[in-house]
Amino acid sequence: MKSGLKEGNTAELEITVTADMLAHFENDSVYELYSTSDLIHHMERAARQTILPYLDDNEAGVGCHVNVSHRMLTLCGMKVLFKATVTDVRDRKVECEVEAFNARGKLARGTVVQAIVEREWLEKKMREMSVIANITSEPQTSMI
């Protein structure tokens, strides 16, 4: 990992809520509101921006923990600004506090933790998982 990744580093991401980001389960539309799952996706993207400049070519960042409170409604067409701040860097894990704002105020806050891993290790684990996936498509609770 390159030097400079430290507490206090920040990154921002701005999105506009589109129809494909609205709450739905499978093919059923639930509400015409920004979905929590897309909110979390965008919070992870904002947090990822804090680590990208510091990754060596042989490293990758993978999400390993998310804790989010979705506190306000957001309509299709509204802009959302995400602000990620690094709050801890320890044992190759980076924790960020992420806040999301729309025109009405803070709509969400939470933490995102990313692990910095060697790409070779990650690719090996993915190959191992693909072998397991070819054996069975059922979740194996004994392997978790």
PDB file of C-alpha atoms in Angstrom:
ATOM      1  CA  MET A   1       0.000   0.000   0.000  1.00  0.00           C
ATOM      2  CA  LYS A   2       1.270   3.455  -0.885  1.00  0.00           C
ATOM      3  CA  SER A   3       1.880   5.949   1.891  1.00  0.00           C
ATOM      4  CA  GLY A   4      -0.642   8.657   2.694  1.00  0.00           C
ATOM      5  CA  LEU A   5      -3.746   6.615   3.514  1.00  0.00           C
ATOM      6  CA  LYS A   6      -4.707   7.944   6.947  1.00  0.00           C
ATOM      7  CA  GLU A   7      -7.532   9.043   9.208  1.00  0.00           C
ATOM      8  CA  GLY A   8      -9.205  12.182   7.942  1.00  0.00           C
ATOM      9  CA  ASN A   9      -8.803  11.459   4.213  1.00  0.00           C
ATOM     10  CA  THR A  10     -12.056  12.168   2.374  1.00  0.00           C
ATOM     11  CA  ALA A  11     -13.822  11.454  -0.891  1.00  0.00           C
ATOM     12  CA  GLU A  12     -17.147  12.486  -2.376  1.00  0.00           C
ATOM     13  CA  LEU A  13     -19.540  10.957  -4.866  1.00  0.00           C
ATOM     14  CA  GLU A  14     -22.645  12.578  -6.333  1.00  0.00           C
ATOM     15  CA  ILE A  15     -25.417  10.666  -8.075  1.00  0.00           C
ATOM     16  CA  THR A  16     -28.870  11.412  -9.416  1.00  0.00           C
ATOM     17  CA  VAL A  17     -31.519   8.866  -8.436  1.00  0.00           C
ATOM     18  CA  THR A  18     -32.813   7.103 -11.547  1.00  0.00           C
ATOM     19  CA  ALA A  19     -35.723   4.715 -12.100  1.00  0.00           C
ATOM     20  CA  ASP A  20     -33.471   1.646 -11.821  1.00  0.00           C
ATOM     21  CA  MET A  21     -32.486   2.753  -8.275  1.00  0.00           C
ATOM     22  CA  LEU A  22     -36.052   2.691  -6.933  1.00  0.00           C
ATOM     23  CA  ALA A  23     -37.213   0.169  -4.341  1.00  0.00           C
ATOM     24  CA  HIS A  24     -38.211  -3.157  -5.902  1.00  0.00           C
ATOM     25  CA  PHE A  25     -38.028  -6.845  -5.097  1.00  0.00           C
ATOM     26  CA  GLU A  26     -37.442  -8.995  -8.148  1.00  0.00           C
ATOM     27  CA  ASN A  27     -39.926  -7.556 -10.680  1.00  0.00           C
ATOM     28  CA  ASP A  28     -42.273  -5.966  -8.155  1.00  0.00           C
ATOM     29  CA  SER A  29     -41.999  -2.227  -7.584  1.00  0.00           C
ATOM     30  CA  VAL A  30     -42.423  -1.445  -3.893  1.00  0.00           C
ATOM     31  CA  TYR A  31     -42.310   2.372  -3.783  1.00  0.00           C
ATOM     32  CA  GLU A  32     -41.037   5.005  -6.138  1.00  0.00           C
ATOM     33  CA  LEU A  33     -38.274   5.874  -3.676  1.00  0.00           C
ATOM     34  CA  TYR A  34     -34.491   5.452  -3.635  1.00  0.00           C
ATOM     35  CA  SER A  35     -33.815   1.923  -2.427  1.00  0.00           C
ATOM     36  CA  THR A  36     -31.712   1.095   0.612  1.00  0.00           C
ATOM     37  CA  SER A  37     -29.754  -1.461  -1.401  1.00  0.00           C
ATOM     38  CA  ASP A  38     -28.720   1.187  -3.946  1.00  0.00           C
ATOM     39  CA  LEU A  39     -27.939   3.617  -1.124  1.00  0.00           C
ATOM     40  CA  ILE A  40     -25.548   1.060   0.380  1.00  0.00           C
ATOM     41  CA  HIS A  41     -23.982   0.431  -3.035  1.00  0.00           C
ATOM     42  CA  HIS A  42     -23.276   4.144  -3.429  1.00  0.00           C
ATOM     43  CA  MET A  43     -21.945   4.433   0.128  1.00  0.00           C
ATOM     44  CA  GLU A  44     -19.512   1.610  -0.660  1.00  0.00           C
ATOM     45  CA  ARG A  45     -18.472   3.377  -3.881  1.00  0.00           C
ATOM     46  CA  ALA A  46     -17.772   6.612  -1.973  1.00  0.00           C
ATOM     47  CA  ALA A  47     -15.707   4.756   0.637  1.00  0.00           C
ATOM     48  CA  ARG A  48     -13.802   2.970  -2.120  1.00  0.00           C
ATOM     49  CA  GLN A  49     -12.712   6.330  -3.528  1.00  0.00           C
ATOM     50  CA  THR A  50     -10.771   6.951  -0.296  1.00  0.00           C
ATOM     51  CA  ILE A  51      -8.501   3.932  -0.880  1.00  0.00           C
ATOM     52  CA  LEU A  52      -8.033   3.791  -4.659  1.00  0.00           C
ATOM     53  CA  PRO A  53      -5.154   6.301  -4.857  1.00  0.00           C
ATOM     54  CA  TYR A  54      -3.206   4.278  -2.274  1.00  0.00           C
ATOM     55  CA  LEU A  55      -3.501   0.760  -3.681  1.00  0.00           C
ATOM     56  CA  ASP A  56      -0.436  -0.785  -5.257  1.00  0.00           C
ATOM     57  CA  ASP A  57      -0.941  -2.556  -8.597  1.00  0.00           C
ATOM     58  CA  ASN A  58      -0.932  -5.934  -6.838  1.00  0.00           C
ATOM     59  CA  GLU A  59      -3.618  -4.919  -4.293  1.00  0.00           C
ATOM     60  CA  ALA A  60      -7.398  -4.792  -4.233  1.00  0.00           C
ATOM     61  CA  GLY A  61      -9.939  -3.431  -1.799  1.00  0.00           C
ATOM     62  CA  VAL A  62     -12.865  -5.649  -0.839  1.00  0.00           C
ATOM     63  CA  GLY A  63     -15.821  -4.683   1.306  1.00  0.00           C
ATOM     64  CA  CYS A  64     -16.065  -6.654   4.524  1.00  0.00           C
ATOM     65  CA  HIS A  65     -18.535  -4.765   6.743  1.00  0.00           C
ATOM     66  CA  VAL A  66     -21.348  -2.247   6.290  1.00  0.00           C
ATOM     67  CA  ASN A  67     -23.531  -0.618   8.945  1.00  0.00           C
ATOM     68  CA  VAL A  68     -26.081   1.879   7.607  1.00  0.00           C
ATOM     69  CA  SER A  69     -29.031   3.870   8.872  1.00  0.00           C
ATOM     70  CA  HIS A  70     -31.346   5.022   6.039  1.00  0.00           C
ATOM     71  CA  ARG A  71     -33.246   7.912   7.639  1.00  0.00           C
ATOM     72  CA  MET A  72     -34.989   9.926   4.927  1.00  0.00           C
ATOM     73  CA  LEU A  73     -36.995   9.463   1.719  1.00  0.00           C
ATOM     74  CA  THR A  74     -35.444  10.371  -1.624  1.00  0.00           C
ATOM     75  CA  LEU A  75     -37.409  10.658  -4.855  1.00  0.00           C
ATOM     76  CA  CYS A  76     -36.427   9.748  -8.392  1.00  0.00           C
ATOM     77  CA  GLY A  77     -34.565  12.651  -9.987  1.00  0.00           C
ATOM     78  CA  MET A  78     -33.106  13.983  -6.730  1.00  0.00           C
ATOM     79  CA  LYS A  79     -29.345  14.385  -6.394  1.00  0.00           C
ATOM     80  CA  VAL A  80     -27.534  12.629  -3.535  1.00  0.00           C
ATOM     81  CA  LEU A  81     -24.092  13.645  -2.285  1.00  0.00           C
ATOM     82  CA  PHE A  82     -22.008  11.044  -0.429  1.00  0.00           C
ATOM     83  CA  LYS A  83     -19.143  12.106   1.825  1.00  0.00           C
ATOM     84  CA  ALA A  84     -16.730   9.411   2.999  1.00  0.00           C
ATOM     85  CA  THR A  85     -14.133  10.064   5.704  1.00  0.00           C
ATOM     86  CA  VAL A  86     -11.460   7.569   6.748  1.00  0.00           C
ATOM     87  CA  THR A  87     -11.841   7.016  10.502  1.00  0.00           C
ATOM     88  CA  ASP A  88      -9.428   4.099  11.062  1.00  0.00           C
ATOM     89  CA  VAL A  89      -6.597   2.344   9.218  1.00  0.00           C
ATOM     90  CA  ARG A  90      -5.451  -0.811  10.971  1.00  0.00           C
ATOM     91  CA  ASP A  91      -4.296  -4.324  10.045  1.00  0.00           C
ATOM     92  CA  ARG A  92      -4.893  -3.666   6.326  1.00  0.00           C
ATOM     93  CA  LYS A  93      -8.503  -2.661   7.028  1.00  0.00           C
ATOM     94  CA  VAL A  94      -9.851   0.805   6.329  1.00  0.00           C
ATOM     95  CA  GLU A  95     -12.983   2.079   8.058  1.00  0.00           C
ATOM     96  CA  CYS A  96     -14.907   5.033   6.667  1.00  0.00           C
ATOM     97  CA  GLU A  97     -17.798   7.005   8.037  1.00  0.00           C
ATOM     98  CA  VAL A  98     -20.099   7.781   5.128  1.00  0.00           C
ATOM     99  CA  GLU A  99     -22.901  10.323   5.108  1.00  0.00           C
ATOM    100  CA  ALA A 100     -25.441  10.907   2.341  1.00  0.00           C
ATOM    101  CA  PHE A 101     -27.320  14.156   1.721  1.00  0.00           C
ATOM    102  CA  ASN A 102     -30.191  15.169  -0.537  1.00  0.00           C
ATOM    103  CA  ALA A 103     -31.855  18.598  -0.960  1.00  0.00           C
ATOM    104  CA  ARG A 104     -33.707  18.121   2.349  1.00  0.00           C
ATOM    105  CA  GLY A 105     -30.677  17.177   4.475  1.00  0.00           C
ATOM    106  CA  LYS A 106     -28.873  14.073   5.737  1.00  0.00           C
ATOM    107  CA  LEU A 107     -30.637  10.981   4.449  1.00  0.00           C
ATOM    108  CA  ALA A 108     -28.214   8.335   5.708  1.00  0.00           C
ATOM    109  CA  ARG A 109     -25.092   7.692   7.703  1.00  0.00           C
ATOM    110  CA  GLY A 110     -23.033   4.638   8.416  1.00  0.00           C
ATOM    111  CA  THR A 111     -19.690   2.906   8.260  1.00  0.00           C
ATOM    112  CA  VAL A 112     -18.038   0.913   5.519  1.00  0.00           C
ATOM    113  CA  VAL A 113     -14.983  -1.273   6.169  1.00  0.00           C
ATOM    114  CA  GLN A 114     -12.734  -2.443   3.356  1.00  0.00           C
ATOM    115  CA  ALA A 115      -9.927  -4.962   3.555  1.00  0.00           C
ATOM    116  CA  ILE A 116      -6.793  -4.386   1.480  1.00  0.00           C
ATOM    117  CA  VAL A 117      -5.766  -7.751   0.018  1.00  0.00           C
ATOM    118  CA  GLU A 118      -3.246  -9.059  -2.473  1.00  0.00           C
ATOM    119  CA  ARG A 119      -4.865  -9.518  -5.906  1.00  0.00           C
ATOM    120  CA  GLU A 120      -3.173 -12.906  -6.300  1.00  0.00           C
ATOM    121  CA  TRP A 121      -4.732 -14.130  -3.026  1.00  0.00           C
ATOM    122  CA  LEU A 122      -8.167 -12.815  -4.074  1.00  0.00           C
ATOM    123  CA  GLU A 123      -7.980 -14.446  -7.498  1.00  0.00           C
ATOM    124  CA  LYS A 124      -6.956 -17.755  -5.892  1.00  0.00           C
ATOM    125  CA  LYS A 125      -9.941 -17.592  -3.517  1.00  0.00           C
ATOM    126  CA  MET A 126     -12.260 -16.798  -6.424  1.00  0.00           C
ATOM    127  CA  ARG A 127     -10.965 -19.830  -8.358  1.00  0.00           C
ATOM    128  CA  GLU A 128     -11.510 -22.017  -5.272  1.00  0.00           C
ATOM    129  CA  MET A 129     -15.065 -20.690  -4.953  1.00  0.00           C
ATOM    130  CA  SER A 130     -15.794 -21.354  -8.625  1.00  0.00           C
ATOM    131  CA  VAL A 131     -14.832 -25.013  -8.094  1.00  0.00           C
ATOM    132  CA  ILE A 132     -17.200 -25.226  -5.107  1.00  0.00           C
ATOM    133  CA  ALA A 133     -19.946 -23.480  -7.098  1.00  0.00           C
ATOM    134  CA  ASN A 134     -19.612 -26.136  -9.812  1.00  0.00           C
ATOM    135  CA  ILE A 135     -20.146 -28.879  -7.215  1.00  0.00           C
ATOM    136  CA  THR A 136     -23.365 -27.499  -5.742  1.00  0.00           C
ATOM    137  CA  SER A 137     -25.505 -24.405  -6.079  1.00  0.00           C
ATOM    138  CA  GLU A 138     -26.935 -24.773  -2.579  1.00  0.00           C
ATOM    139  CA  PRO A 139     -25.424 -22.693   0.223  1.00  0.00           C
ATOM    140  CA  GLN A 140     -23.250 -24.787   2.518  1.00  0.00           C
ATOM    141  CA  THR A 141     -23.676 -23.460   6.057  1.00  0.00           C
ATOM    142  CA  SER A 142     -20.853 -25.663   7.299  1.00  0.00           C
ATOM    143  CA  MET A 143     -18.472 -23.759   4.975  1.00  0.00           C
ATOM    144  CA  ILE A 144     -19.503 -20.314   6.120  1.00  0.00           C
TER     145      ILE A 144
END
